[in-house]
PDB file of C-alpha atoms and ligand atoms in Angstrom:
ATOM      1  CA  MET A  10       2.240 147.843 107.170  1.00 51.00           C
ATOM      2  CA  ALA A  11       6.085 147.206 108.422  1.00 56.00           C
ATOM      3  CA  ALA A  12       8.062 150.207 106.611  1.00 51.00           C
ATOM      4  CA  ALA A  13      10.245 148.675 103.845  1.00 49.00           C
ATOM      5  CA  ALA A  14      13.531 148.778 105.878  1.00 57.00           C
ATOM      6  CA  ARG A  15      16.585 148.109 104.137  1.00 82.00           C
ATOM      7  CA  ARG A  16      18.585 144.988 106.264  1.00 95.00           C
ATOM      8  CA  ARG A  17      20.755 143.811 106.148  1.00 95.00           C
ATOM      9  CA  LYS A  18      21.169 139.937 105.388  1.00 96.00           C
ATOM     10  CA  ILE A  19      22.648 138.270 107.931  1.00 97.00           C
ATOM     11  CA  VAL A  20      24.254 134.601 108.065  1.00 97.00           C
ATOM     12  CA  ALA A  21      24.766 132.706 111.182  1.00 98.00           C
ATOM     13  CA  GLY A  22      27.292 129.052 111.664  1.00 98.00           C
ATOM     14  CA  ASN A  23      26.129 127.283 114.519  1.00 98.00           C
ATOM     15  CA  TRP A  24      28.063 124.462 115.051  1.00 98.00           C
ATOM     16  CA  LYS A  25      26.373 123.059 117.605  1.00 98.00           C
ATOM     17  CA  MET A  26      28.989 120.380 119.522  1.00 98.00           C
ATOM     18  CA  ASN A  27      30.996 120.212 117.076  1.00 98.00           C
ATOM     19  CA  LYS A  28      35.252 120.827 116.524  1.00 98.00           C
ATOM     20  CA  THR A  29      37.335 120.656 118.754  1.00 98.00           C
ATOM     21  CA  VAL A  30      39.722 123.926 118.563  1.00 98.00           C
ATOM     22  CA  PRO A  31      42.235 123.080 115.640  1.00 98.00           C
ATOM     23  CA  GLU A  32      39.426 122.186 114.149  1.00 98.00           C
ATOM     24  CA  ALA A  33      37.808 125.445 114.373  1.00 98.00           C
ATOM     25  CA  LEU A  34      41.332 127.035 113.589  1.00 97.00           C
ATOM     26  CA  GLY A  35      40.920 124.982 110.325  1.00 97.00           C
ATOM     27  CA  LEU A  36      38.128 125.714 109.000  1.00 97.00           C
ATOM     28  CA  VAL A  37      38.299 129.749 109.930  1.00 96.00           C
ATOM     29  CA  ARG A  38      41.508 129.907 108.464  1.00 94.00           C
ATOM     30  CA  GLU A  39      40.080 128.371 104.744  1.00 93.00           C
ATOM     31  CA  LEU A  40      36.409 130.724 105.451  1.00 93.00           C
ATOM     32  CA  ARG A  41      38.634 133.708 105.884  1.00 89.00           C
ATOM     33  CA  GLY A  42      39.434 133.815 102.081  1.00 85.00           C
ATOM     34  CA  MET A  43      36.326 132.800 100.833  1.00 87.00           C
ATOM     35  CA  VAL A  44      34.140 135.199 102.500  1.00 82.00           C
ATOM     36  CA  ALA A  45      37.281 137.844 101.848  1.00 75.00           C
ATOM     37  CA  SER A  46      35.368 139.501  98.828  1.00 73.00           C
ATOM     38  CA  LEU A  47      31.805 139.861 100.019  1.00 70.00           C
ATOM     39  CA  GLY A  48      32.300 143.433 101.466  1.00 65.00           C
ATOM     40  CA  ASP A  49      29.470 144.657 103.415  1.00 77.00           C
ATOM     41  CA  THR A  50      26.834 142.885 102.015  1.00 85.00           C
ATOM     42  CA  VAL A  51      26.308 140.110 104.051  1.00 94.00           C
ATOM     43  CA  GLU A  52      26.676 139.967 107.692  1.00 96.00           C
ATOM     44  CA  VAL A  53      28.837 136.350 108.682  1.00 96.00           C
ATOM     45  CA  VAL A  54      28.641 135.434 112.244  1.00 97.00           C
ATOM     46  CA  LEU A  55      29.869 131.941 113.465  1.00 98.00           C
ATOM     47  CA  ALA A  56      29.130 129.794 116.604  1.00 98.00           C
ATOM     48  CA  PRO A  57      31.103 127.762 117.915  1.00 98.00           C
ATOM     49  CA  PRO A  58      30.985 125.780 121.593  1.00 98.00           C
ATOM     50  CA  PHE A  59      33.063 128.329 124.082  1.00 98.00           C
ATOM     51  CA  VAL A  60      35.770 126.523 124.374  1.00 98.00           C
ATOM     52  CA  ALA A  61      37.107 127.633 120.842  1.00 98.00           C
ATOM     53  CA  LEU A  62      35.442 132.043 121.426  1.00 98.00           C
ATOM     54  CA  GLN A  63      38.546 132.599 122.174  1.00 97.00           C
ATOM     55  CA  PRO A  64      40.903 130.861 120.144  1.00 98.00           C
ATOM     56  CA  LEU A  65      38.959 132.737 116.966  1.00 97.00           C
ATOM     57  CA  HIS A  66      38.706 135.712 118.497  1.00 97.00           C
ATOM     58  CA  ILE A  67      41.827 136.232 118.542  1.00 96.00           C
ATOM     59  CA  ALA A  68      42.632 134.272 114.883  1.00 95.00           C
ATOM     60  CA  LEU A  69      39.256 136.634 113.745  1.00 93.00           C
ATOM     61  CA  GLU A  70      40.942 139.829 114.410  1.00 91.00           C
ATOM     62  CA  GLY A  71      40.719 141.712 111.685  1.00 87.00           C
ATOM     63  CA  ALA A  72      38.286 139.721 108.911  1.00 89.00           C
ATOM     64  CA  PRO A  73      35.342 140.737 108.946  1.00 89.00           C
ATOM     65  CA  LEU A  74      33.737 137.528 110.369  1.00 93.00           C
ATOM     66  CA  GLN A  75      31.984 137.998 113.474  1.00 96.00           C
ATOM     67  CA  LEU A  76      31.362 135.353 116.619  1.00 98.00           C
ATOM     68  CA  ALA A  77      28.073 134.434 118.319  1.00 98.00           C
ATOM     69  CA  ALA A  78      28.154 131.689 121.556  1.00 98.00           C
ATOM     70  CA  GLN A  79      24.903 129.368 120.682  1.00 98.00           C
ATOM     71  CA  ASN A  80      23.406 130.187 125.297  1.00 98.00           C
ATOM     72  CA  CYS A  81      25.012 131.934 128.331  1.00 98.00           C
ATOM     73  CA  HIS A  82      23.284 131.946 131.973  1.00 98.00           C
ATOM     74  CA  TRP A  83      21.214 134.438 132.585  1.00 98.00           C
ATOM     75  CA  GLU A  84      23.007 135.508 136.392  1.00 98.00           C
ATOM     76  CA  ALA A  85      26.471 137.166 135.702  1.00 98.00           C
ATOM     77  CA  SER A  86      28.543 134.989 138.007  1.00 98.00           C
ATOM     78  CA  GLY A  87      28.113 132.503 140.760  1.00 98.00           C
ATOM     79  CA  ALA A  88      27.752 128.827 142.262  1.00 98.00           C
ATOM     80  CA  PHE A  89      25.443 127.651 138.685  1.00 98.00           C
ATOM     81  CA  THR A  90      28.194 125.253 137.489  1.00 98.00           C
ATOM     82  CA  GLY A  91      28.406 124.692 133.891  1.00 97.00           C
ATOM     83  CA  GLU A  92      27.418 127.515 133.381  1.00 98.00           C
ATOM     84  CA  VAL A  93      28.291 130.633 131.245  1.00 98.00           C
ATOM     85  CA  SER A  94      27.912 134.447 131.836  1.00 98.00           C
ATOM     86  CA  ALA A  95      26.854 137.062 129.574  1.00 98.00           C
ATOM     87  CA  PRO A  96      29.646 139.157 130.475  1.00 98.00           C
ATOM     88  CA  MET A  97      32.165 136.858 129.718  1.00 98.00           C
ATOM     89  CA  LEU A  98      31.313 136.101 126.326  1.00 98.00           C
ATOM     90  CA  ALA A  99      30.848 139.898 125.771  1.00 98.00           C
ATOM     91  CA  GLU A 100      34.875 139.728 126.842  1.00 97.00           C
ATOM     92  CA  LEU A 101      35.324 137.139 124.382  1.00 96.00           C
ATOM     93  CA  GLY A 102      34.761 139.024 121.272  1.00 96.00           C
ATOM     94  CA  CYS A 103      31.325 137.906 121.219  1.00 98.00           C
ATOM     95  CA  ALA A 104      28.654 140.186 119.237  1.00 98.00           C
ATOM     96  CA  TYR A 105      26.271 138.269 118.922  1.00 98.00           C
ATOM     97  CA  VAL A 106      24.654 134.940 120.836  1.00 98.00           C
ATOM     98  CA  ILE A 107      21.750 132.529 120.423  1.00 98.00           C
ATOM     99  CA  VAL A 108      18.692 131.987 123.209  1.00 98.00           C
ATOM    100  CA  GLY A 109      16.084 130.022 122.560  1.00 98.00           C
ATOM    101  CA  HIS A 110      17.725 127.459 120.024  1.00 98.00           C
ATOM    102  CA  SER A 111      15.002 123.787 119.556  1.00 96.00           C
ATOM    103  CA  GLU A 112      17.920 121.916 120.714  1.00 97.00           C
ATOM    104  CA  ARG A 113      17.777 123.944 124.222  1.00 97.00           C
ATOM    105  CA  ARG A 114      14.092 123.302 124.669  1.00 96.00           C
ATOM    106  CA  GLN A 115      13.478 120.198 123.994  1.00 94.00           C
ATOM    107  CA  PHE A 116      17.124 118.679 125.818  1.00 96.00           C
ATOM    108  CA  PHE A 117      17.559 121.729 128.007  1.00 96.00           C
ATOM    109  CA  GLY A 118      14.093 122.576 129.877  1.00 95.00           C
ATOM    110  CA  GLU A 119      14.296 125.764 128.088  1.00 96.00           C
ATOM    111  CA  THR A 120      11.274 127.903 128.389  1.00 97.00           C
ATOM    112  CA  ASP A 121      10.069 131.517 126.766  1.00 97.00           C
ATOM    113  CA  GLU A 122      10.470 132.517 130.426  1.00 98.00           C
ATOM    114  CA  THR A 123      14.397 131.715 130.297  1.00 98.00           C
ATOM    115  CA  VAL A 124      14.900 132.300 127.362  1.00 98.00           C
ATOM    116  CA  ASN A 125      13.722 136.082 128.278  1.00 98.00           C
ATOM    117  CA  LYS A 126      15.853 136.166 131.564  1.00 98.00           C
ATOM    118  CA  ARG A 127      19.394 135.242 128.742  1.00 98.00           C
ATOM    119  CA  ALA A 128      18.483 137.846 126.240  1.00 98.00           C
ATOM    120  CA  ARG A 129      18.167 140.378 128.727  1.00 98.00           C
ATOM    121  CA  ALA A 130      21.695 139.134 130.150  1.00 98.00           C
ATOM    122  CA  VAL A 131      22.581 139.251 126.483  1.00 98.00           C
ATOM    123  CA  ARG A 132      21.792 143.228 126.035  1.00 98.00           C
ATOM    124  CA  ALA A 133      22.680 144.401 129.643  1.00 98.00           C
ATOM    125  CA  ALA A 134      25.506 143.010 128.639  1.00 98.00           C
ATOM    126  CA  GLY A 135      26.080 145.160 125.243  1.00 98.00           C
ATOM    127  CA  MET A 136      25.855 142.042 122.813  1.00 98.00           C
ATOM    128  CA  THR A 137      22.537 140.938 121.050  1.00 98.00           C
ATOM    129  CA  PRO A 138      20.579 137.984 120.999  1.00 98.00           C
ATOM    130  CA  ILE A 139      19.530 135.856 118.477  1.00 98.00           C
ATOM    131  CA  ILE A 140      16.256 134.589 119.225  1.00 98.00           C
ATOM    132  CA  CYS A 141      15.670 131.504 118.463  1.00 98.00           C
ATOM    133  CA  VAL A 142      11.539 130.064 117.362  1.00 98.00           C
ATOM    134  CA  GLY A 143       9.424 127.321 115.202  1.00 98.00           C
ATOM    135  CA  GLU A 144       7.044 124.903 116.102  1.00 97.00           C
ATOM    136  CA  THR A 145       7.464 121.182 115.843  1.00 95.00           C
ATOM    137  CA  LEU A 146       5.678 118.697 113.337  1.00 94.00           C
ATOM    138  CA  ALA A 147       3.045 117.792 115.288  1.00 94.00           C
ATOM    139  CA  GLU A 148       2.106 121.493 116.200  1.00 96.00           C
ATOM    140  CA  ARG A 149       2.284 121.874 112.388  1.00 95.00           C
ATOM    141  CA  GLU A 150      -0.393 119.316 111.621  1.00 93.00           C
ATOM    142  CA  ALA A 151      -1.895 120.544 114.367  1.00 96.00           C
ATOM    143  CA  ASN A 152      -2.249 124.468 112.761  1.00 96.00           C
ATOM    144  CA  GLN A 153      -0.867 125.606 115.949  1.00 97.00           C
ATOM    145  CA  THR A 154       2.606 127.593 113.719  1.00 97.00           C
ATOM    146  CA  LEU A 155       1.628 130.928 113.840  1.00 98.00           C
ATOM    147  CA  PRO A 156      -0.150 130.712 117.623  1.00 98.00           C
ATOM    148  CA  VAL A 157       3.485 128.712 119.126  1.00 98.00           C
ATOM    149  CA  VAL A 158       5.841 131.521 117.387  1.00 98.00           C
ATOM    150  CA  GLU A 159       3.356 134.377 118.392  1.00 98.00           C
ATOM    151  CA  ARG A 160       3.462 133.433 122.232  1.00 98.00           C
ATOM    152  CA  GLN A 161       7.949 132.520 122.201  1.00 98.00           C
ATOM    153  CA  VAL A 162       7.866 135.773 120.183  1.00 98.00           C
ATOM    154  CA  ARG A 163       5.815 137.379 122.823  1.00 98.00           C
ATOM    155  CA  GLY A 164       7.860 135.327 125.767  1.00 98.00           C
ATOM    156  CA  ALA A 165      10.696 135.824 124.023  1.00 98.00           C
ATOM    157  CA  LEU A 166      10.563 140.074 124.025  1.00 98.00           C
ATOM    158  CA  ALA A 167       8.553 140.282 127.090  1.00 98.00           C
ATOM    159  CA  GLY A 168      10.176 143.399 128.988  1.00 97.00           C
ATOM    160  CA  PHE A 169      11.566 144.890 125.862  1.00 98.00           C
ATOM    161  CA  ASP A 170      11.484 148.018 124.648  1.00 97.00           C
ATOM    162  CA  ALA A 171      11.481 148.873 120.622  1.00 98.00           C
ATOM    163  CA  LYS A 172      14.785 150.770 120.372  1.00 97.00           C
ATOM    164  CA  ASP A 173      15.874 147.182 121.281  1.00 97.00           C
ATOM    165  CA  VAL A 174      13.667 145.124 120.099  1.00 98.00           C
ATOM    166  CA  ALA A 175      14.625 146.614 116.692  1.00 98.00           C
ATOM    167  CA  THR A 176      18.273 145.922 116.765  1.00 98.00           C
ATOM    168  CA  PHE A 177      17.470 142.137 117.420  1.00 98.00           C
ATOM    169  CA  VAL A 178      18.357 139.210 115.231  1.00 98.00           C
ATOM    170  CA  LEU A 179      15.184 136.614 115.459  1.00 98.00           C
ATOM    171  CA  ALA A 180      15.825 133.006 113.665  1.00 98.00           C
ATOM    172  CA  TYR A 181      12.342 131.166 113.231  1.00 98.00           C
ATOM    173  CA  GLU A 182      13.403 127.707 112.927  1.00 97.00           C
ATOM    174  CA  PRO A 183      10.525 124.755 112.399  1.00 97.00           C
ATOM    175  CA  VAL A 184      11.997 122.205 114.165  1.00 95.00           C
ATOM    176  CA  TRP A 185      10.850 119.213 111.756  1.00 94.00           C
ATOM    177  CA  ALA A 186      13.553 121.182 109.247  1.00 92.00           C
ATOM    178  CA  ILE A 187      16.580 120.961 111.544  1.00 89.00           C
ATOM    179  CA  GLY A 188      18.944 118.217 111.044  1.00 86.00           C
ATOM    180  CA  THR A 189      16.709 116.904 108.580  1.00 87.00           C
ATOM    181  CA  GLY A 190      17.498 117.593 104.999  1.00 83.00           C
ATOM    182  CA  ARG A 191      13.922 118.372 104.814  1.00 87.00           C
ATOM    183  CA  THR A 192      13.777 122.120 104.616  1.00 88.00           C
ATOM    184  CA  ALA A 193      10.513 124.260 104.525  1.00 90.00           C
ATOM    185  CA  THR A 194       9.342 125.793 101.229  1.00 95.00           C
ATOM    186  CA  SER A 195       9.812 129.253 100.871  1.00 96.00           C
ATOM    187  CA  ALA A 196       6.616 130.227 100.711  1.00 97.00           C
ATOM    188  CA  GLN A 197       6.209 128.036 104.251  1.00 97.00           C
ATOM    189  CA  ALA A 198       9.067 130.381 105.376  1.00 97.00           C
ATOM    190  CA  GLN A 199       7.877 133.566 103.988  1.00 98.00           C
ATOM    191  CA  GLU A 200       4.159 133.026 105.046  1.00 98.00           C
ATOM    192  CA  VAL A 201       5.291 132.786 108.928  1.00 98.00           C
ATOM    193  CA  HIS A 202       8.378 135.806 108.721  1.00 98.00           C
ATOM    194  CA  ALA A 203       5.611 137.383 107.957  1.00 98.00           C
ATOM    195  CA  ALA A 204       3.951 137.056 110.544  1.00 98.00           C
ATOM    196  CA  ILE A 205       5.906 137.505 112.717  1.00 98.00           C
ATOM    197  CA  ARG A 206       6.680 140.872 111.136  1.00 98.00           C
ATOM    198  CA  GLY A 207       3.647 141.727 111.657  1.00 98.00           C
ATOM    199  CA  LEU A 208       3.197 140.837 115.396  1.00 98.00           C
ATOM    200  CA  LEU A 209       6.381 143.183 116.017  1.00 98.00           C
ATOM    201  CA  GLU A 210       4.015 146.064 114.153  1.00 98.00           C
ATOM    202  CA  ARG A 211       1.369 145.053 116.247  1.00 98.00           C
ATOM    203  CA  LEU A 212       4.123 144.634 119.428  1.00 98.00           C
ATOM    204  CA  TYR A 213       5.730 147.499 118.619  1.00 98.00           C
ATOM    205  CA  ASP A 214       5.604 149.877 115.612  1.00 98.00           C
ATOM    206  CA  GLY A 215       6.075 149.337 112.088  1.00 97.00           C
ATOM    207  CA  GLU A 216       8.920 150.936 111.919  1.00 97.00           C
ATOM    208  CA  THR A 217      10.687 148.792 114.337  1.00 97.00           C
ATOM    209  CA  ALA A 218       8.911 145.976 112.563  1.00 98.00           C
ATOM    210  CA  GLY A 219      10.777 146.596 109.922  1.00 97.00           C
ATOM    211  CA  ARG A 220      14.042 146.952 111.043  1.00 97.00           C
ATOM    212  CA  VAL A 221      14.669 143.452 113.152  1.00 98.00           C
ATOM    213  CA  ARG A 222      16.552 140.531 111.012  1.00 98.00           C
ATOM    214  CA  ILE A 223      14.795 137.135 111.257  1.00 98.00           C
ATOM    215  CA  GLN A 224      16.421 134.577 109.858  1.00 98.00           C
ATOM    216  CA  TYR A 225      15.566 131.187 108.475  1.00 97.00           C
ATOM    217  CA  GLY A 226      17.284 127.885 110.222  1.00 97.00           C
ATOM    218  CA  GLY A 227      16.156 124.341 109.301  1.00 96.00           C
ATOM    219  CA  SER A 228      18.254 121.767 106.697  1.00 94.00           C
ATOM    220  CA  VAL A 229      19.334 126.059 104.340  1.00 96.00           C
ATOM    221  CA  LYS A 230      21.841 124.064 101.886  1.00 96.00           C
ATOM    222  CA  PRO A 231      23.799 125.490  98.926  1.00 97.00           C
ATOM    223  CA  ASP A 232      21.202 124.488  96.703  1.00 96.00           C
ATOM    224  CA  ASN A 233      18.130 125.833  98.125  1.00 96.00           C
ATOM    225  CA  ALA A 234      19.890 128.896 100.220  1.00 97.00           C
ATOM    226  CA  ALA A 235      18.977 131.385  97.186  1.00 97.00           C
ATOM    227  CA  GLU A 236      15.074 130.237  96.626  1.00 97.00           C
ATOM    228  CA  LEU A 237      14.269 131.072 101.142  1.00 97.00           C
ATOM    229  CA  LEU A 238      17.377 133.973 101.340  1.00 97.00           C
ATOM    230  CA  GLY A 239      14.635 135.650  97.743  1.00 96.00           C
ATOM    231  CA  GLN A 240      11.457 135.601 100.549  1.00 97.00           C
ATOM    232  CA  PRO A 241      10.986 139.535 100.979  1.00 97.00           C
ATOM    233  CA  ASP A 242      10.994 138.514 105.060  1.00 98.00           C
ATOM    234  CA  VAL A 243      14.400 135.779 104.970  1.00 98.00           C
ATOM    235  CA  ASP A 244      17.285 138.239 106.254  1.00 98.00           C
ATOM    236  CA  GLY A 245      19.410 135.424 106.602  1.00 98.00           C
ATOM    237  CA  ALA A 246      20.015 131.507 107.781  1.00 98.00           C
ATOM    238  CA  LEU A 247      21.256 130.306 111.025  1.00 98.00           C
ATOM    239  CA  VAL A 248      23.128 127.366 109.545  1.00 98.00           C
ATOM    240  CA  GLY A 249      24.128 124.125 111.136  1.00 97.00           C
ATOM    241  CA  GLY A 250      25.211 120.950 109.915  1.00 97.00           C
ATOM    242  CA  ALA A 251      25.837 122.683 106.565  1.00 97.00           C
ATOM    243  CA  SER A 252      28.595 125.813 108.353  1.00 98.00           C
ATOM    244  CA  LEU A 253      30.591 122.895 109.598  1.00 98.00           C
ATOM    245  CA  LYS A 254      32.032 123.145 105.654  1.00 97.00           C
ATOM    246  CA  ALA A 255      33.919 125.251 104.330  1.00 96.00           C
ATOM    247  CA  GLY A 256      32.788 125.570 101.321  1.00 95.00           C
ATOM    248  CA  ASP A 257      28.714 124.934 102.150  1.00 97.00           C
ATOM    249  CA  PHE A 258      29.067 127.643 104.219  1.00 97.00           C
ATOM    250  CA  ALA A 259      30.906 130.022 101.515  1.00 95.00           C
ATOM    251  CA  ALA A 260      28.564 129.092  98.715  1.00 95.00           C
ATOM    252  CA  ILE A 261      25.176 130.422 101.462  1.00 96.00           C
ATOM    253  CA  VAL A 262      26.524 133.464 102.462  1.00 96.00           C
ATOM    254  CA  LYS A 263      26.853 134.112  98.599  1.00 94.00           C
ATOM    255  CA  ALA A 264      23.209 133.238  97.840  1.00 95.00           C
ATOM    256  CA  ALA A 265      22.722 135.552  99.664  1.00 95.00           C
ATOM    257  CA  GLY A 266      25.125 138.668  98.875  1.00 88.00           C
TER     258      GLY A 266
HETATM  259  O1  G3H B   1      20.776 126.367 114.763  1.00 50.71           O
HETATM  260  C1  G3H B   1      20.812 125.637 113.463  1.00 50.71           C
HETATM  261  C2  G3H B   1      19.941 125.126 113.039  1.00 50.71           C
HETATM  262  O2  G3H B   1      18.554 124.085 114.102  1.00 50.71           O
HETATM  263  C3  G3H B   1      19.799 124.388 111.715  1.00 50.71           C
HETATM  264  O3  G3H B   1      20.456 123.145 111.722  1.00 50.71           O
HETATM  265  P1  G3H B   1      20.906 121.951 110.713  1.00 50.71           P
HETATM  266  O4  G3H B   1      21.165 123.538 108.801  1.00 50.71           O
HETATM  267  O5  G3H B   1      21.930 121.887 110.512  1.00 50.71           O
HETATM  268  O6  G3H B   1      19.325 121.550 110.144  1.00 50.71           O
END
């Protein structure tokens, strides 16, 4: 059994391709006050589009809010038009980088191998990857949820040692629940989270498995957050649509606290 570690909850807002810089600054102004009273109980992370990272880095000085990027390339520099590297993101104050989001896998050809390369680059630049995994509806209906998620986790973590992995964040996001309003039940989420933790224990050890934080993502809203976040292996949420409204995101953060 994985050691019963006390894992600090982590709630991240993935803004995807939303919010101009002025809009991003406005949202953060609203959020700052709303999450100020939470203290250390929940780690709160914002993942705006690349162009808003620098202005938010400045605006968030002293605030209990961390920054994440939504993706990065695996090379540090070079002829890769349109790409952004991990060291560039570290310099902008990012603590985390989301890698392997299903939208990247679906629309931009992301594979388990490139997810692994990106995660390595993130770690090498001193940041923490938030590694997304999750099955499609067809895979769930074919009873392939656990094998698919296991393949994605193994692929993303290939070559990492326990010391690194213990600090990583995984996000289980069933593709059929993303942006659809159709969330996994808390039992469905807990089943997959427990399976991921079991896999981590087999790949590494109980101590490591007990430390890795596993977020749930997919139509998390203020009215379902407490139930999902109350599951023993659900250590936070990766929130899309509801993170674009300060009140909704703050309510989800509070549900985690
Ligand atoms: O990264 C976030 C997820 O894709 C969830 O998005 P959603 O909350 O809009 O379903």
